[in-house]
PDB file of C-alpha atoms in Angstrom:
ATOM      1  CA  SER A 343      92.176 117.949 157.572  1.00  0.00           C
ATOM      2  CA  ARG A 344      95.208 118.815 155.763  1.00  0.00           C
ATOM      3  CA  GLY A 345      97.839 116.331 158.085  1.00  0.00           C
ATOM      4  CA  LEU A 346      96.080 113.045 156.816  1.00  0.00           C
ATOM      5  CA  GLY A 347      95.917 113.969 153.380  1.00  0.00           C
ATOM      6  CA  ASP A 348      99.989 114.322 154.048  1.00  0.00           C
ATOM      7  CA  VAL A 349      99.995 111.066 155.841  1.00  0.00           C
ATOM      8  CA  TYR A 350      98.225 109.054 152.604  1.00  0.00           C
ATOM      9  CA  LYS A 351     100.580 110.987 150.130  1.00  0.00           C
ATOM     10  CA  ARG A 352     103.763 109.678 151.945  1.00  0.00           C
ATOM     11  CA  GLN A 353     102.481 106.098 152.532  1.00  0.00           C
ATOM     12  CA  ALA A 354     102.032 106.291 148.512  1.00  0.00           C
ATOM     13  CA  GLN A 355     105.257 107.536 147.697  1.00  0.00           C
ATOM     14  CA  ASP A 356     106.794 104.684 150.211  1.00  0.00           C
ATOM     15  CA  SER A 357     104.701 102.121 148.439  1.00  0.00           C
ATOM     16  CA  TYR A 358     105.845 103.079 144.933  1.00  0.00           C
ATOM     17  CA  GLY A 359     109.294 103.556 146.525  1.00  0.00           C
ATOM     18  CA  LYS A 360     109.258  99.837 147.464  1.00  0.00           C
ATOM     19  CA  LEU A 361     107.516  98.651 144.210  1.00  0.00           C
ATOM     20  CA  ARG A 362     110.079 100.061 142.013  1.00  0.00           C
ATOM     21  CA  LYS A 363     112.697  98.017 143.830  1.00  0.00           C
ATOM     22  CA  VAL A 364     110.429  95.124 143.039  1.00  0.00           C
ATOM     23  CA  LEU A 365     109.989  96.206 139.167  1.00  0.00           C
ATOM     24  CA  GLY A 366     113.981  96.504 138.874  1.00  0.00           C
ATOM     25  CA  ALA A 367     114.490  97.783 135.613  1.00  0.00           C
ATOM     26  CA  VAL A 368     112.851 101.498 136.349  1.00  0.00           C
ATOM     27  CA  LYS A 369     114.469 104.278 134.645  1.00  0.00           C
ATOM     28  CA  GLU A 370     112.137 106.870 135.257  1.00  0.00           C
ATOM     29  CA  TYR A 371     108.968 107.370 136.980  1.00  0.00           C
ATOM     30  CA  ALA A 372     106.321 110.572 137.420  1.00  0.00           C
ATOM     31  CA  LEU A 373     103.861 110.951 140.008  1.00  0.00           C
ATOM     32  CA  VAL A 374     100.612 112.586 138.974  1.00  0.00           C
ATOM     33  CA  ASP A 375      97.118 112.667 140.828  1.00  0.00           C
ATOM     34  CA  LEU A 376      94.835 111.734 137.153  1.00  0.00           C
ATOM     35  CA  ASP A 377      91.487 110.557 139.124  1.00  0.00           C
ATOM     36  CA  GLY A 378      91.431 113.845 141.562  1.00  0.00           C
ATOM     37  CA  ASP A 379      91.104 111.918 145.062  1.00  0.00           C
ATOM     38  CA  GLY A 380      94.372 113.242 146.268  1.00  0.00           C
ATOM     39  CA  ILE A 381      96.749 110.526 146.129  1.00  0.00           C
ATOM     40  CA  GLU A 382      98.918 110.422 143.173  1.00  0.00           C
ATOM     41  CA  GLU A 383      99.194 107.670 140.130  1.00  0.00           C
ATOM     42  CA  CYS A 384     102.423 106.332 139.706  1.00  0.00           C
ATOM     43  CA  PHE A 385     103.962 106.082 135.823  1.00  0.00           C
ATOM     44  CA  PHE A 386     107.329 103.982 135.836  1.00  0.00           C
ATOM     45  CA  TRP A 387     109.265 103.873 132.587  1.00  0.00           C
ATOM     46  CA  ASP A 388     111.687 100.889 132.043  1.00  0.00           C
ATOM     47  CA  GLN A 389     115.201 101.086 130.517  1.00  0.00           C
ATOM     48  CA  TYR A 390     113.249 100.514 126.615  1.00  0.00           C
ATOM     49  CA  GLY A 391     110.888 103.468 127.690  1.00  0.00           C
ATOM     50  CA  ASN A 392     107.562 100.777 127.898  1.00  0.00           C
ATOM     51  CA  PRO A 393     105.272 102.552 130.280  1.00  0.00           C
ATOM     52  CA  SER A 394     103.135 101.256 133.596  1.00  0.00           C
ATOM     53  CA  LEU A 395     100.744 102.899 135.780  1.00  0.00           C
ATOM     54  CA  TYR A 396     100.091 102.448 139.133  1.00  0.00           C
ATOM     55  CA  THR A 397      97.928 103.499 141.809  1.00  0.00           C
ATOM     56  CA  MET A 398      96.706 102.865 145.232  1.00  0.00           C
ATOM     57  CA  LYS A 399      93.860 100.818 146.353  1.00  0.00           C
ATOM     58  CA  ASP A 400      93.252  99.955 150.020  1.00  0.00           C
ATOM     59  CA  GLY A 401      96.975 101.320 151.166  1.00  0.00           C
ATOM     60  CA  LYS A 402      98.493  98.945 148.566  1.00  0.00           C
ATOM     61  CA  THR A 403     100.049  99.256 144.846  1.00  0.00           C
ATOM     62  CA  ALA A 404      97.970  97.770 141.800  1.00  0.00           C
ATOM     63  CA  PRO A 405      98.300  98.137 138.424  1.00  0.00           C
ATOM     64  CA  VAL A 406      96.063 101.139 136.777  1.00  0.00           C
ATOM     65  CA  LEU A 407      94.031  98.659 133.742  1.00  0.00           C
ATOM     66  CA  THR A 408      91.047  98.871 131.719  1.00  0.00           C
ATOM     67  CA  GLN A 409      87.873  97.244 132.899  1.00  0.00           C
ATOM     68  CA  GLY A 410      86.361  94.036 131.711  1.00  0.00           C
ATOM     69  CA  GLU A 411      87.983  90.382 130.735  1.00  0.00           C
ATOM     70  CA  LYS A 412      90.550  91.085 128.879  1.00  0.00           C
ATOM     71  CA  ALA A 413      91.929  94.112 130.785  1.00  0.00           C
ATOM     72  CA  PHE A 414      95.278  95.720 129.802  1.00  0.00           C
ATOM     73  CA  GLY A 415      97.320  98.897 130.794  1.00  0.00           C
ATOM     74  CA  ILE A 416      98.652 101.909 129.407  1.00  0.00           C
ATOM     75  CA  GLN A 417     100.846 100.747 125.720  1.00  0.00           C
ATOM     76  CA  GLY A 418     103.316 102.414 123.937  1.00  0.00           C
ATOM     77  CA  THR A 419     104.555 106.195 124.217  1.00  0.00           C
ATOM     78  CA  VAL A 420     102.213 108.111 126.887  1.00  0.00           C
ATOM     79  CA  THR A 421     101.900 111.674 127.410  1.00  0.00           C
ATOM     80  CA  LEU A 422      99.304 113.431 129.821  1.00  0.00           C
ATOM     81  CA  CYS A 423      96.876 115.923 128.270  1.00  0.00           C
ATOM     82  CA  GLU A 424      95.405 118.865 130.001  1.00  0.00           C
ATOM     83  CA  ASN A 425      92.626 117.769 132.449  1.00  0.00           C
ATOM     84  CA  ASN A 426      94.168 114.883 133.017  1.00  0.00           C
ATOM     85  CA  ALA A 427      93.852 112.807 129.811  1.00  0.00           C
ATOM     86  CA  LEU A 428      96.293 109.765 128.958  1.00  0.00           C
ATOM     87  CA  LYS A 429      97.521 109.980 125.168  1.00  0.00           C
ATOM     88  CA  THR A 430      98.894 106.634 124.259  1.00  0.00           C
ATOM     89  CA  PHE A 431     100.523 106.320 120.673  1.00  0.00           C
ATOM     90  CA  GLU A 432     101.539 103.232 119.113  1.00  0.00           C
ATOM     91  CA  GLU A 433     102.514 101.809 115.726  1.00  0.00           C
ATOM     92  CA  VAL A 434     101.576  98.584 115.254  1.00  0.00           C
ATOM     93  CA  GLY A 435     104.020  96.753 112.616  1.00  0.00           C
ATOM     94  CA  GLN A 436     104.664  99.510 110.151  1.00  0.00           C
ATOM     95  CA  ALA A 437     100.731  99.234 108.773  1.00  0.00           C
ATOM     96  CA  TYR A 438      98.639 101.435 111.446  1.00  0.00           C
ATOM     97  CA  LYS A 439      99.308 103.829 114.027  1.00  0.00           C
ATOM     98  CA  LEU A 440      97.009 103.753 116.876  1.00  0.00           C
ATOM     99  CA  TYR A 441      95.927 106.824 119.310  1.00  0.00           C
ATOM    100  CA  CYS A 442      94.216 106.013 122.366  1.00  0.00           C
ATOM    101  CA  PHE A 443      92.793 108.713 124.804  1.00  0.00           C
ATOM    102  CA  TYR A 444      91.876 107.497 128.673  1.00  0.00           C
ATOM    103  CA  THR A 445      90.945 109.247 132.050  1.00  0.00           C
ATOM    104  CA  VAL A 446      91.292 107.546 135.136  1.00  0.00           C
ATOM    105  CA  GLU A 447      88.844 106.951 137.575  1.00  0.00           C
ATOM    106  CA  GLN A 448      88.475 105.678 140.607  1.00  0.00           C
ATOM    107  CA  GLY A 449      91.749 103.623 139.524  1.00  0.00           C
ATOM    108  CA  VAL A 450      90.602 102.441 136.305  1.00  0.00           C
ATOM    109  CA  LEU A 451      91.494 103.432 132.760  1.00  0.00           C
ATOM    110  CA  VAL A 452      88.564 104.281 130.856  1.00  0.00           C
ATOM    111  CA  GLU A 453      88.574 104.911 127.100  1.00  0.00           C
ATOM    112  CA  GLN A 454      87.876 107.934 125.570  1.00  0.00           C
ATOM    113  CA  ASN A 455      88.868 107.949 122.201  1.00  0.00           C
ATOM    114  CA  ARG A 456      90.675 105.424 119.690  1.00  0.00           C
ATOM    115  CA  VAL A 457      91.688 107.028 116.606  1.00  0.00           C
ATOM    116  CA  VAL A 458      93.304 104.600 113.967  1.00  0.00           C
ATOM    117  CA  TYR A 459      95.732 105.652 111.234  1.00  0.00           C
ATOM    118  CA  ASP A 460      96.050 103.210 108.306  1.00  0.00           C
ATOM    119  CA  ILE A 461      99.042 103.918 106.385  1.00  0.00           C
ATOM    120  CA  ALA A 462      98.712 101.687 103.326  1.00  0.00           C
ATOM    121  CA  ASN A 463      95.324 103.079 102.672  1.00  0.00           C
ATOM    122  CA  ASP A 464      96.044 106.426 104.000  1.00  0.00           C
ATOM    123  CA  ASP A 465      92.642 105.718 106.194  1.00  0.00           C
ATOM    124  CA  TRP A 466      91.913 107.772 109.258  1.00  0.00           C
ATOM    125  CA  GLY A 467      89.045 106.059 111.699  1.00  0.00           C
ATOM    126  CA  LEU A 468      87.372 105.857 115.034  1.00  0.00           C
ATOM    127  CA  SER A 469      87.948 102.161 116.584  1.00  0.00           C
ATOM    128  CA  LEU A 470      86.264 100.225 119.576  1.00  0.00           C
ATOM    129  CA  SER A 471      88.650  97.866 119.791  1.00  0.00           C
ATOM    130  CA  GLY A 472      92.250  96.956 118.688  1.00  0.00           C
ATOM    131  CA  ILE A 473      93.253  98.489 115.197  1.00  0.00           C
ATOM    132  CA  HIS A 474      89.887  97.879 113.441  1.00  0.00           C
ATOM    133  CA  ILE A 475      88.026 101.289 111.871  1.00  0.00           C
ATOM    134  CA  ASP A 476      84.678 101.149 112.953  1.00  0.00           C
ATOM    135  CA  LYS A 477      84.255 105.048 111.339  1.00  0.00           C
ATOM    136  CA  THR A 478      85.851 106.237 108.868  1.00  0.00           C
ATOM    137  CA  LEU A 479      87.206 109.355 109.423  1.00  0.00           C
ATOM    138  CA  SER A 480      88.330 112.161 107.184  1.00  0.00           C
ATOM    139  CA  ARG A 481      91.885 113.657 107.763  1.00  0.00           C
ATOM    140  CA  GLU A 482      90.452 116.603 109.345  1.00  0.00           C
ATOM    141  CA  GLU A 483      88.182 115.117 111.456  1.00  0.00           C
ATOM    142  CA  ALA A 484      90.734 112.888 113.184  1.00  0.00           C
ATOM    143  CA  GLU A 485      93.251 115.813 113.460  1.00  0.00           C
ATOM    144  CA  SER A 486      90.397 117.628 115.431  1.00  0.00           C
ATOM    145  CA  ILE A 487      90.067 114.546 117.658  1.00  0.00           C
ATOM    146  CA  LEU A 488      93.617 114.505 118.165  1.00  0.00           C
ATOM    147  CA  HIS A 489      94.055 118.708 118.875  1.00  0.00           C
ATOM    148  CA  THR A 490      91.627 118.602 121.201  1.00  0.00           C
ATOM    149  CA  TYR A 491      94.077 116.743 123.642  1.00  0.00           C
ATOM    150  CA  ARG A 492      96.652 119.564 124.422  1.00  0.00           C
ATOM    151  CA  GLU A 493      99.490 117.830 125.516  1.00  0.00           C
ATOM    152  CA  ILE A 494     101.393 118.740 129.294  1.00  0.00           C
ATOM    153  CA  PRO A 495     104.418 118.279 130.392  1.00  0.00           C
ATOM    154  CA  LEU A 496     105.293 115.081 132.848  1.00  0.00           C
ATOM    155  CA  GLU A 497     107.556 116.355 135.112  1.00  0.00           C
ATOM    156  CA  LEU A 498     109.868 112.758 135.142  1.00  0.00           C
ATOM    157  CA  SER A 499     112.180 111.833 137.932  1.00  0.00           C
ATOM    158  CA  LEU A 500     115.688 109.748 136.910  1.00  0.00           C
ATOM    159  CA  ILE A 501     116.138 107.127 139.029  1.00  0.00           C
ATOM    160  CA  HIS A 502     119.960 107.425 139.965  1.00  0.00           C
ATOM    161  CA  ILE A 503     121.076 103.380 140.842  1.00  0.00           C
TER     162      ILE A 503
END
């Protein structure tokens, strides 16, 4: 029934509102249902533009992280792409550019692609983890992967303190 979905939505928004106060330094946020379960995930950005992503699990807020021992959340600049994919971009030192693409499935961050650009050597490649290139790509192949993910604007809400 529609009514129940609205109740869950309100509960989620209340919980995210409380979490926002706990986190403190939040400047902007955005609500998007990334995994299609009818409950929106919540992005927060601090005053430096660093993102974090949360979901609702068992009625409580929980960070959206990758699976495994070394679980991590979204890092760098994050943008929303078509089909609810997330794109993150980081410059590692001044040596590498790292583009990661994720989907969110049942509150877990699932990596779809990791494209690395080695600035000094002008090399592109796919990486399984970190910035190590596991498979070399031509510039055209790398750009083709990057362009498969079409960015769409996130509706940000500013937090008025």
